[in-house]
Tab-separated table of C-alpha atoms and ligand atoms in Angstrom:
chain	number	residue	atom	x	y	z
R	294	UNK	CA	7.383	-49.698	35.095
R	295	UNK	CA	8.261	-48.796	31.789
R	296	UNK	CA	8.468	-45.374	29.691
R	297	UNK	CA	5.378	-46.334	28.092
R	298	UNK	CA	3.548	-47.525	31.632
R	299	UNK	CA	4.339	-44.328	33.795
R	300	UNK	CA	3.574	-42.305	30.399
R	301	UNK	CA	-0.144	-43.977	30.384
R	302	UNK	CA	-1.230	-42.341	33.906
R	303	UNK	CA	0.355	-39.458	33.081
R	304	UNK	CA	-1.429	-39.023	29.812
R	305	UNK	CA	-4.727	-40.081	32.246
R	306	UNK	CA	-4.106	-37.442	34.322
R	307	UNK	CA	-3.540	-34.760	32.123
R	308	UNK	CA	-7.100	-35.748	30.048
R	309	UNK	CA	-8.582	-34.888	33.225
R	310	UNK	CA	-7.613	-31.481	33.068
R	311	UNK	CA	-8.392	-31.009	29.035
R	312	UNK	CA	-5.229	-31.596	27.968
R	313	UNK	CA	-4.120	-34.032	25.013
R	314	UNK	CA	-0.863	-34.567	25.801
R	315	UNK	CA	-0.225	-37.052	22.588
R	316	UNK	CA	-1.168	-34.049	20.715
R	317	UNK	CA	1.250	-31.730	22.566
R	318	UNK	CA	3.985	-34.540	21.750
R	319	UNK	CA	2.650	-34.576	17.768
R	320	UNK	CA	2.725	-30.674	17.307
R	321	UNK	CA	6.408	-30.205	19.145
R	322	UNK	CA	8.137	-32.981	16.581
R	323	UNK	CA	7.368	-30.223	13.913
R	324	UNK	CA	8.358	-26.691	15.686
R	325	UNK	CA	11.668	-26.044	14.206
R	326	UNK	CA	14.935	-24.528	16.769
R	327	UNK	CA	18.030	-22.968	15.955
R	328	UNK	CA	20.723	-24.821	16.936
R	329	UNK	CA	23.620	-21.917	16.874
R	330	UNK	CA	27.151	-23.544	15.734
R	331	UNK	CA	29.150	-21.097	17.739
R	332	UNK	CA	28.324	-23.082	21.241
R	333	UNK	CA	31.201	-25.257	19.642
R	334	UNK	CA	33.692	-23.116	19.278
R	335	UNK	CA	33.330	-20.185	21.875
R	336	UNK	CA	32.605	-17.750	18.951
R	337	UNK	CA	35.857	-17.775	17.448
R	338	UNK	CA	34.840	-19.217	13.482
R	339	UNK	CA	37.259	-19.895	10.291
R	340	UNK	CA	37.836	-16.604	8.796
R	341	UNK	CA	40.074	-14.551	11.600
R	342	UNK	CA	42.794	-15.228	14.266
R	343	UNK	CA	42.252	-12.350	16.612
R	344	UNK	CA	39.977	-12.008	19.698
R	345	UNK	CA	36.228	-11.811	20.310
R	346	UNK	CA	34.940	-8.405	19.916
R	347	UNK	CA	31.771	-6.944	19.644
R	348	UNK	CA	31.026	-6.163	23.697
R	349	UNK	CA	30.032	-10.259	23.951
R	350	UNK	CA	33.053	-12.589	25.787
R	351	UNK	CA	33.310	-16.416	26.315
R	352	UNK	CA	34.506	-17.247	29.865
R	353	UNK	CA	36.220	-20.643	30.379
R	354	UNK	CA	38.673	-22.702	28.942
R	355	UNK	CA	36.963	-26.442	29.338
R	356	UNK	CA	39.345	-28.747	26.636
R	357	UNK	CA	37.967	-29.830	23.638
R	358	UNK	CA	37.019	-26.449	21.700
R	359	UNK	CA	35.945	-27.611	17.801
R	360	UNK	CA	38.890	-26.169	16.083
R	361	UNK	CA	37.939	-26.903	12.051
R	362	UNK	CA	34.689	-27.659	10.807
R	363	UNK	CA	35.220	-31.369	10.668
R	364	UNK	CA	34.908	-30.790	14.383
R	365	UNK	CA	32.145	-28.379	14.722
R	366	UNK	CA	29.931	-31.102	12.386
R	367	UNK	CA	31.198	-33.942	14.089
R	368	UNK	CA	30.281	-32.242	17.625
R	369	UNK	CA	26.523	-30.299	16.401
R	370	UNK	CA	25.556	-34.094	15.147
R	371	UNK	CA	26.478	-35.670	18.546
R	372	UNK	CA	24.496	-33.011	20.141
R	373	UNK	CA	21.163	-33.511	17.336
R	374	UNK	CA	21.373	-37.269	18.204
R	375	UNK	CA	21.198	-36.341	21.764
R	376	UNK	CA	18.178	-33.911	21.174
R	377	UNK	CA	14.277	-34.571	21.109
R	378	UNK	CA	12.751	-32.451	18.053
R	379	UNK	CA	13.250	-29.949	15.025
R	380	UNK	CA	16.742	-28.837	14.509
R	381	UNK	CA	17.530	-25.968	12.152
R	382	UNK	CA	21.302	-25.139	11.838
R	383	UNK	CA	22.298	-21.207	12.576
R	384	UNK	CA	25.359	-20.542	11.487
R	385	UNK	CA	27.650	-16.930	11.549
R	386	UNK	CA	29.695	-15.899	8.609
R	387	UNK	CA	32.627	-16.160	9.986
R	388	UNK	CA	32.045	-19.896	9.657
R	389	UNK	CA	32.878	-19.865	6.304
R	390	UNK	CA	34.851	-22.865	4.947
R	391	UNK	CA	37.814	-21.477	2.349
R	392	UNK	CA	39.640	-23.961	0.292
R	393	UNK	CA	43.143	-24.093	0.496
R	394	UNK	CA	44.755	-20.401	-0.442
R	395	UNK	CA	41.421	-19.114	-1.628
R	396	UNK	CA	40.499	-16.762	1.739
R	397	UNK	CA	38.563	-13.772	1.055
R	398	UNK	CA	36.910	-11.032	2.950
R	399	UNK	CA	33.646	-10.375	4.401
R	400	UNK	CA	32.752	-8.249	2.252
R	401	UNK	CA	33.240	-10.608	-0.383
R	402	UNK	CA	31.944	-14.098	0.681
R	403	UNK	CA	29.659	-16.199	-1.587
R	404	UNK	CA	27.788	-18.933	-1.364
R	405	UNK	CA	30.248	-21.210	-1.934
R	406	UNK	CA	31.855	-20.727	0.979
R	407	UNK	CA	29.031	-22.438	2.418
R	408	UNK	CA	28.526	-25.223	0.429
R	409	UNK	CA	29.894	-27.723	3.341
R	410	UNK	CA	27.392	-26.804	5.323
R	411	UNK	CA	24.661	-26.833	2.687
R	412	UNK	CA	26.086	-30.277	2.312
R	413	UNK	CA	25.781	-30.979	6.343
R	414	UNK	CA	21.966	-29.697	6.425
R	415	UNK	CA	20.890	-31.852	3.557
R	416	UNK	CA	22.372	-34.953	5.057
R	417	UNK	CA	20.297	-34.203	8.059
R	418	UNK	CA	17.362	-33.210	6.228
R	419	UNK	CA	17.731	-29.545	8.372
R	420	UNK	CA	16.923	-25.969	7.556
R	421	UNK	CA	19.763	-22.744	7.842
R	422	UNK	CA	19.672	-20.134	9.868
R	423	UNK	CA	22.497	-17.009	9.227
R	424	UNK	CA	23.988	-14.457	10.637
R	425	UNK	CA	26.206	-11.679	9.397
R	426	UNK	CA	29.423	-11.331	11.369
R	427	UNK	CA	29.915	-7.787	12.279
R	428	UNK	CA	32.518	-8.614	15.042
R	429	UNK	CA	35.618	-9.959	15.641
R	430	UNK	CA	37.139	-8.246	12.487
R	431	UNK	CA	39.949	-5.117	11.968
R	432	UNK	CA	37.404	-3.462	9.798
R	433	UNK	CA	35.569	-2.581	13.000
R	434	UNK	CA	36.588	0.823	13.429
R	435	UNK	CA	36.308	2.574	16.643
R	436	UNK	CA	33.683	0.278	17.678
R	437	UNK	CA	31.066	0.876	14.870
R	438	UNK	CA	30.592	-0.866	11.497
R	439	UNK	CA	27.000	-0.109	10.035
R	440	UNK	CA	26.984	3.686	12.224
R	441	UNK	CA	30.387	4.648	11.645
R	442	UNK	CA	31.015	8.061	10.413
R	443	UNK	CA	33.405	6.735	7.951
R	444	UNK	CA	31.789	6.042	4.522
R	445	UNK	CA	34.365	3.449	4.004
R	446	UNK	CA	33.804	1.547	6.864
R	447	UNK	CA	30.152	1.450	6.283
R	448	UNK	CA	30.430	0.308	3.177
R	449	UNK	CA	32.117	-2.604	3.378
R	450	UNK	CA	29.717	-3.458	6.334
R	451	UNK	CA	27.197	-2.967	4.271
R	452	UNK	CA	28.534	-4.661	1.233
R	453	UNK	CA	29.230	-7.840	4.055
R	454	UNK	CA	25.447	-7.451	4.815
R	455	UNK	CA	24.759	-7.762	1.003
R	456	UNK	CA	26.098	-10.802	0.608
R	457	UNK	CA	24.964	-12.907	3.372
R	458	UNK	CA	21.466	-12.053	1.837
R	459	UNK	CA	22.827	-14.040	-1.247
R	460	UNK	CA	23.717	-16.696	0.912
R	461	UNK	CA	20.805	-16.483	2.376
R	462	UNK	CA	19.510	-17.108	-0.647
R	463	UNK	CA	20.928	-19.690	-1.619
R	464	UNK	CA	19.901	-21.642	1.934
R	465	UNK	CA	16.708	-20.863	1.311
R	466	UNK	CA	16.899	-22.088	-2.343
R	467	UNK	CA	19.068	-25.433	-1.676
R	468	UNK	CA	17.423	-26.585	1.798
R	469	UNK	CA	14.153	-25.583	0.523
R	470	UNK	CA	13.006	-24.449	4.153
R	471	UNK	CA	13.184	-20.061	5.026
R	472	UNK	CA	16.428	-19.023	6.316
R	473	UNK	CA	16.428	-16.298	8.885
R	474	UNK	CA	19.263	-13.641	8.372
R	475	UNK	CA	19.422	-12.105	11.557
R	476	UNK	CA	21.393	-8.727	12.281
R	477	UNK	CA	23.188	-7.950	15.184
R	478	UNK	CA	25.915	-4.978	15.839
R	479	UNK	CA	27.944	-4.274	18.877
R	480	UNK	CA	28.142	-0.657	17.706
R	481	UNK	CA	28.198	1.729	20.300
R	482	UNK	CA	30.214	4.120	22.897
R	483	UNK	CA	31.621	2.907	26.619
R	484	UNK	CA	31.116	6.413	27.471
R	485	UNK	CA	28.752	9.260	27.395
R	486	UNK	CA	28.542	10.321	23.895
R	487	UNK	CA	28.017	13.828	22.205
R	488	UNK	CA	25.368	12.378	19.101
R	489	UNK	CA	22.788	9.611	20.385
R	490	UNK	CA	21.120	10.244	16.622
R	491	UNK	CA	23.853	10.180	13.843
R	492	UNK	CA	24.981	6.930	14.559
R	493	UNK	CA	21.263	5.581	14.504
R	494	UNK	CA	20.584	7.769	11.520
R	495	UNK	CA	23.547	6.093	9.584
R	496	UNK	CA	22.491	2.283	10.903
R	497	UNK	CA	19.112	2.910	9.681
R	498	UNK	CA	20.443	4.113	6.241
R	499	UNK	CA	22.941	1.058	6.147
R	500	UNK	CA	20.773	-1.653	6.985
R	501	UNK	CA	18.442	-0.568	4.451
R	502	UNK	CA	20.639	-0.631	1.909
R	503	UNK	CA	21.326	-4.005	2.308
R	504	UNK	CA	17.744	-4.889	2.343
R	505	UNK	CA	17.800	-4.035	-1.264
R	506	UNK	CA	19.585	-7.054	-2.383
R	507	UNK	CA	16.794	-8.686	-3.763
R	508	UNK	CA	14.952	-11.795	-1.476
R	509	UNK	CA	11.795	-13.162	-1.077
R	510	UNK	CA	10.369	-12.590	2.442
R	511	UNK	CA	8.869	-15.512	2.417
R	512	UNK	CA	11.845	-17.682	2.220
R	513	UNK	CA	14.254	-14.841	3.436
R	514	UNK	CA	14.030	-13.497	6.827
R	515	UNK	CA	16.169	-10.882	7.680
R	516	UNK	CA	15.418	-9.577	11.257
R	517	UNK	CA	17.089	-7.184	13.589
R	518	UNK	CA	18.317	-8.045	17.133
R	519	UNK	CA	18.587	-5.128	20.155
R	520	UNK	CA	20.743	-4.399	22.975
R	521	UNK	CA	21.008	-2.726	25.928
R	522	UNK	CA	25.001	-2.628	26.605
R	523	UNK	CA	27.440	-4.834	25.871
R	524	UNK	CA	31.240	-5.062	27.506
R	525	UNK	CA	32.999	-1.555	27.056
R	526	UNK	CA	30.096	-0.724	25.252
R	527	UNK	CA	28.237	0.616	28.544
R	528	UNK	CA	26.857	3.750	27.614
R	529	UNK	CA	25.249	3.389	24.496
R	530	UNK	CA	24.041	1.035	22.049
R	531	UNK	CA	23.084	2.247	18.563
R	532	UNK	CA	20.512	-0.437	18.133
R	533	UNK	CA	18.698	-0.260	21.185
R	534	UNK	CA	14.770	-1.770	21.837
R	535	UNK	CA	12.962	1.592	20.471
R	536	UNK	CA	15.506	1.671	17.395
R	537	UNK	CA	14.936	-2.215	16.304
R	538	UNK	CA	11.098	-2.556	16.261
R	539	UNK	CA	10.405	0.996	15.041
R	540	UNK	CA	13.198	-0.106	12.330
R	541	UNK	CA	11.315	-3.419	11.784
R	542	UNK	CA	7.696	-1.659	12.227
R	543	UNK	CA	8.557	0.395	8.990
R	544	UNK	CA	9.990	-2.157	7.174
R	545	UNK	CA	7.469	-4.917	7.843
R	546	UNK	CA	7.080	-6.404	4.227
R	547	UNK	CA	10.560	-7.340	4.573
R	548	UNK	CA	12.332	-7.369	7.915
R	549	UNK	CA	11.139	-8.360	11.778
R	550	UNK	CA	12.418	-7.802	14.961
R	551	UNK	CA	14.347	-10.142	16.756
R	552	UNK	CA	14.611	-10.105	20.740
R	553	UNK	CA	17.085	-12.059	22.348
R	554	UNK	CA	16.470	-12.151	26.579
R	555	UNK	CA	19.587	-10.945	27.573
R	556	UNK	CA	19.506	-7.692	25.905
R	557	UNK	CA	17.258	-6.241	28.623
R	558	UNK	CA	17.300	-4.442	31.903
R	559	UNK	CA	17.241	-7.292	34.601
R	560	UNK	CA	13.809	-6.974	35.532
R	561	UNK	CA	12.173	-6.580	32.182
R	562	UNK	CA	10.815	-9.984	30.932
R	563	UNK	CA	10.695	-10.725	27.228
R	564	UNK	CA	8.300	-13.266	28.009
R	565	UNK	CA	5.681	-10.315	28.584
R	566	UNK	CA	7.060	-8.764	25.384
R	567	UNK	CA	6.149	-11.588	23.317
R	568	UNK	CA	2.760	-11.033	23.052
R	569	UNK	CA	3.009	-7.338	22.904
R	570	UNK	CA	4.848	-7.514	19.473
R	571	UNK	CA	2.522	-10.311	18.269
R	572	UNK	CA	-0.324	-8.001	18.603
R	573	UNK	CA	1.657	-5.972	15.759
R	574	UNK	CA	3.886	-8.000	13.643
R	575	UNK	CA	3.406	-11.286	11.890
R	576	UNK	CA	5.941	-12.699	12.803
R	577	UNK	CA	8.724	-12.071	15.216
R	578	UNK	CA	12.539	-13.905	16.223
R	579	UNK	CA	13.668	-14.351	19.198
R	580	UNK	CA	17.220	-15.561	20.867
R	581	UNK	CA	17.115	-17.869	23.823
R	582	UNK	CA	19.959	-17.644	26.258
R	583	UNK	CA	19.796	-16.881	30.336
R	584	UNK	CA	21.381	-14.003	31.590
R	585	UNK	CA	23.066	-14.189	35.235
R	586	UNK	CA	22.811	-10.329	36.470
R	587	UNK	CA	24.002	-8.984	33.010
R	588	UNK	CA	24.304	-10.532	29.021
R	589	UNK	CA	26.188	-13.580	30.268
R	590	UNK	CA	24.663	-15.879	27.906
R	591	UNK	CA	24.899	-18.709	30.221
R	592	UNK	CA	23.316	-22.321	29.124
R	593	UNK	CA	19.450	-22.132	29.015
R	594	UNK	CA	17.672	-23.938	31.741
R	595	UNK	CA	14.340	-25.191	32.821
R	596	UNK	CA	13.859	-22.222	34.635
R	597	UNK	CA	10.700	-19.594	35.287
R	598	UNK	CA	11.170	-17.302	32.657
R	599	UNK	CA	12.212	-19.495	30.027
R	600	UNK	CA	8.576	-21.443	30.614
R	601	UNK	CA	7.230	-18.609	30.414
R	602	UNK	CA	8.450	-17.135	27.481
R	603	UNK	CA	7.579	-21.094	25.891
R	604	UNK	CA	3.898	-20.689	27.219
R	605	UNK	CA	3.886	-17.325	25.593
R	606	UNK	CA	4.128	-18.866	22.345
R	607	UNK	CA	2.278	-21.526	22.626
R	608	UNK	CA	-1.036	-19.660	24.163
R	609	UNK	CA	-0.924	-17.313	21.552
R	610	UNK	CA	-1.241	-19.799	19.005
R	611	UNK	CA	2.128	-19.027	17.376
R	612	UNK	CA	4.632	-21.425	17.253
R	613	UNK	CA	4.510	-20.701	13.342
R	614	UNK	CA	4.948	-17.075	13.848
R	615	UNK	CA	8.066	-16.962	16.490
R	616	UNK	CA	11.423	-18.451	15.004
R	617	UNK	CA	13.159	-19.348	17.941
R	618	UNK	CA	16.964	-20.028	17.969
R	619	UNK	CA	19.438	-20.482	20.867
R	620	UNK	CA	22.089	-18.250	21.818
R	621	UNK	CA	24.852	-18.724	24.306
R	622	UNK	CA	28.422	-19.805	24.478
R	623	UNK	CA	29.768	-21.380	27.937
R	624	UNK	CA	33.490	-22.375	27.701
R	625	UNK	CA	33.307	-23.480	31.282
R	626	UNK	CA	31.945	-26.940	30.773
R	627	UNK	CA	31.766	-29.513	28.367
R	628	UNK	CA	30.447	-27.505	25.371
R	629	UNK	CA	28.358	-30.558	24.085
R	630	UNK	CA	26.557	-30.477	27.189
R	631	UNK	CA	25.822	-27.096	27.543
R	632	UNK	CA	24.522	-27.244	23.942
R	633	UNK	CA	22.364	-30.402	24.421
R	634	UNK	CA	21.017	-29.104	27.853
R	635	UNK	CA	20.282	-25.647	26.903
R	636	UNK	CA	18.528	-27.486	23.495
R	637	UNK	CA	16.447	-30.339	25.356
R	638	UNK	CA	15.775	-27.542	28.232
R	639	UNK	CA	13.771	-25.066	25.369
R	640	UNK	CA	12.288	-28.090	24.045
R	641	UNK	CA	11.209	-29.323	27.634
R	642	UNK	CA	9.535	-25.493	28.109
R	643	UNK	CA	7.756	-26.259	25.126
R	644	UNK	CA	6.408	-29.297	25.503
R	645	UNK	CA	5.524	-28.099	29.293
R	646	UNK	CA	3.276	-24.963	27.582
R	647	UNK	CA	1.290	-27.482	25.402
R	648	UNK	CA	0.510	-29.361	28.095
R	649	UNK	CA	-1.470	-26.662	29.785
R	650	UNK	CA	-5.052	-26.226	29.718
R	651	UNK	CA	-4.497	-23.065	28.439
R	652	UNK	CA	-7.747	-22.372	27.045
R	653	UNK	CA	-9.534	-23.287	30.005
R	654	UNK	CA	-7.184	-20.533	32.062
R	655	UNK	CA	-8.209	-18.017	29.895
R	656	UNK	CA	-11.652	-18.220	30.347
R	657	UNK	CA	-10.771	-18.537	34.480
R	658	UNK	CA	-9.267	-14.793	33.804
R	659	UNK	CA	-11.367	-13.237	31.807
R	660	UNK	CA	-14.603	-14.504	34.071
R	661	UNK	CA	-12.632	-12.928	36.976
R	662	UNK	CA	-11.697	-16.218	38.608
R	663	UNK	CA	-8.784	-15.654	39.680
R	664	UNK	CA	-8.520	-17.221	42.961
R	665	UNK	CA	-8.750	-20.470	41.130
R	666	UNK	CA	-6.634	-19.375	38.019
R	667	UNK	CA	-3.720	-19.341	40.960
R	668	UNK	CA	-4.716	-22.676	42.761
R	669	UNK	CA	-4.711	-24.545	38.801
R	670	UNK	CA	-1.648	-22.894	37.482
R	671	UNK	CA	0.151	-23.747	41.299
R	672	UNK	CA	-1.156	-27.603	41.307
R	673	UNK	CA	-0.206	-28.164	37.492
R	674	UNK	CA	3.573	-27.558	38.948
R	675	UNK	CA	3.393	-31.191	40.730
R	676	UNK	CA	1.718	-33.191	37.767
R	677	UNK	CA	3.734	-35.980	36.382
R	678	UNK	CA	5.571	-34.046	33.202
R	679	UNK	CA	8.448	-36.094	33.301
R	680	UNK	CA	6.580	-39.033	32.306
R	681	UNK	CA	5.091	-36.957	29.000
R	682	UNK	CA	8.585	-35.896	28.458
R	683	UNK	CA	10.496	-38.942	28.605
R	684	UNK	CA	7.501	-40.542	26.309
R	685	UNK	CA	8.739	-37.363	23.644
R	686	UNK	CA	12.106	-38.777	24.090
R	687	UNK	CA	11.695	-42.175	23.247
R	688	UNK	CA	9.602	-41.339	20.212
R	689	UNK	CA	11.849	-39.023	18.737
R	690	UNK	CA	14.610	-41.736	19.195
R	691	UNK	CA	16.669	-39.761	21.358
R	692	UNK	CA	17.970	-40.710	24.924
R	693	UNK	CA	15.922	-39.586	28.140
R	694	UNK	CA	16.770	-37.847	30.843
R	695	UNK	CA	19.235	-39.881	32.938
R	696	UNK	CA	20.346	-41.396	30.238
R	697	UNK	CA	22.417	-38.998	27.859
R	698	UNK	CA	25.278	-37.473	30.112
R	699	UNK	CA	27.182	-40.766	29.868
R	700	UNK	CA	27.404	-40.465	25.859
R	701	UNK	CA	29.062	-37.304	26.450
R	702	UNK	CA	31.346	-38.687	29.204
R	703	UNK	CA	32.271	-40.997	26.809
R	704	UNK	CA	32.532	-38.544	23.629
R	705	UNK	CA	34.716	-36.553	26.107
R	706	UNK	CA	37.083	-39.074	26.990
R	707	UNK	CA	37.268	-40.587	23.318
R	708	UNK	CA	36.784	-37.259	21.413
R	709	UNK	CA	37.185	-33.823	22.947
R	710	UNK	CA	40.333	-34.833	25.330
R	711	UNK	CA	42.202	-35.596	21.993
R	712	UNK	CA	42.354	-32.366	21.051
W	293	LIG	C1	25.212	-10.598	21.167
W	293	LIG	C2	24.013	-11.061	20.430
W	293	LIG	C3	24.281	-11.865	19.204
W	293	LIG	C4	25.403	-12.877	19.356
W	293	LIG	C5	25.517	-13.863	18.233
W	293	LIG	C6	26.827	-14.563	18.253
W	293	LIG	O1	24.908	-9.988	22.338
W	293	LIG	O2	23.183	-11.770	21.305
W	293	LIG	O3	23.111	-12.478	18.788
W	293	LIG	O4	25.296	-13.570	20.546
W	293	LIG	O5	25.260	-13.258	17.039
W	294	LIG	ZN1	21.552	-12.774	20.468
């Protein structure tokens, strides 16, 4: 039987149940996803030689790390051509691209710095994501950039801040599609400190300042991502859960929250915190990565929680109101894999949520029936989603399952081990 065949009875099985799964397949095609460069390169960028900081680490030395951005491009578009759906590109600024001699600091980056990449989005007709890079670089002092006690030091976070929302800007402006700007620290103490408040005081007070460089929210999203602990950063983190949204609550005409899934205590679930901030903000960012006991960010899979958090979105009706981007970094396998399988994985949990009768399970709850609300949600488990997802595959162009790894076997062998 063919793709087409097996995808027939599958779509006949699924009407029986209320659900159009040729519409599911239609509304996916257009729900943009992140794709975040630094998969590539194990964090590492253009702009520094020294180590990963921040409290986040890479684990693994696999061989064929993208080493220039020739690489990086030439690695993210075998991984696109390998994946069903919207890509957006995210990129960090330490992915900058200097000419020759013409290096400058953080603080000081424009948009021309960026213009490969503007170049690299426009031949694939993608969207930018950014990030400001407040890791990784001597100017971290003591741990803290935006919350340091030292003016200094704050201000030339703050002046880095500044300019990514120019380049923001200008990704906005050039792509034509709303760049999210999303802010992450690693600030914080290892230990027990003596002032849980100044440090959150000052961070407030920074990361409003560089909200005043002028944007339009509409094409410029600047959001701001929590933490629980990172590595050596145990004790406290200056932007912690309650920090972020209440930060983001105040400032909703111009900023949102952003919660990525490892920044959590093990048990708690951001796919039950999705709806609770959709109930308040417009819209919300989130970064998709698994954590293994702690902030690993190990490769997303096909797991519980990431359905979940898919069916979430897709329930609530707001697929246009969540901008989802991945984020993890596995050094321990072929990095083109992990990319493409954490990528098709999110896109799998999607498609999986709109082919739920969700409607119809609502109703089931809120009439009380909840004995069969269990026996639905438990049969849907065995229906044949494969078939609907393989069917996405082919008409997106894209290689289905079973059929991808040995393009990377051979990228490996002709590519990556070259390196
Ligand atoms: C770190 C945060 C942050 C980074 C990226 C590289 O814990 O999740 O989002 O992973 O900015
Ligand atoms: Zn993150």
């Amino acid at each position: 039987m063919t793709i087409q065949q097996r995808y027939e009875d599958a779509k006949n099985m699924y009407a029986q149940i209320g659900v159009d799964t040729e519409q599911a397949i239609q509304i996916l095609k257009e729900v943009p996803v992140s794709l975040h460069c630094w998969q590539g390169d194990d964090v590492i960028g253009f702009d520094h030689d020294g180590p990963l900081t921040g409290g986040i680490q890479t684990t693994g030395n696999y061989p064929g790390r993208a080493r220039t951005p020739e690489e990086l491009m030439k690695d993210m578009e075998k991984v696109i051509s390998l994946c069903p759906g919207k890509v957006k590109l995210n990129l960090h600024a330490c992915y900058a691209i200097f000419k020759e001699g013409e290096k400058v600091d953080r603080d000081k980056l424009e948009p021309k710095h960026f213009e490969k990449w503007v170049e690299f989005a426009k031949l694939h007709n993608i969207g930018i994501d950014f990030n400001p890079t407040f890791f990784s670089h001597d100017k971290v002092k003591d741990g803290l950039t935006l919350s340091s006690p030292d003016q200094e030091t704050r201000e030339f976070w703050i002046e880095h801040g500044r300019a990514c929302v120019r380049i923001a800007n200008y990704f906005a402006k050039e792509t034509g599609i709303p760049c999210v700007m999303n802010i992450w620290t690693g600030d914080g103490f290892k230990d027990i400190p003596a002032d849980r408040m100044g440090p959150r005081q000052r961070y407030r007070e920074s990361i409003e300042k560089i909200l005043e460089e002028p944007y339009d929210f509409k094409m410029v999203k600047p959001c701001v991502e929590s933490k629980v602990f990172g590595i050596g950063v145990e004790s406290y983190t200056v932007g912690s859960a309650e920090f972020t949204l209440s930060f983001a609550a105040e400032h909703r005409e111009k900023c949102m929250p952003l919660m990525d899934n490892g920044h959590y205590h093990p048990t708690e679930v951001v796919s039950d915190k999705i709806p609770a901030l959709l109930c308040f903000y417009p819209e919300i960012a989130l970064h998709i990565t698994r954590p293994v006991r702690w902030d690993s960010d190990h490769v997303v899979l096909f797991d519980d929680e990431t359905r979940e958090m898919a069916k979430e979105i897709v329930r609530n009706d707001a697929l246009n109101r969540v901008h989802m981007a991945l984020d993890y970094f596995d050094a321990g396998i072929n990095r083109i894999s992990a990319w493409t399988v954490g990528f098709r994985n999110w896109q799998k949990a999607m498609l999986s949520a709109l082919c739920t009768p969700n409607k119809d399970w609502k109703k089931m709850q809120d009439e009380n029936r909840l004995t069969e609300l269990m026996v639905r949600q438990e049969e849907i488990k065995t229906y044949p989603f494969g078939d609907v997802w393989a069917e996405y595959c082919r008409q997106c162009n894209v290689p289905c399952d079973g059929e991808w790894f040995a393009e990377i076997e051979k990228y490996e062998k002709e590519v990556l081990c070259n390196r």
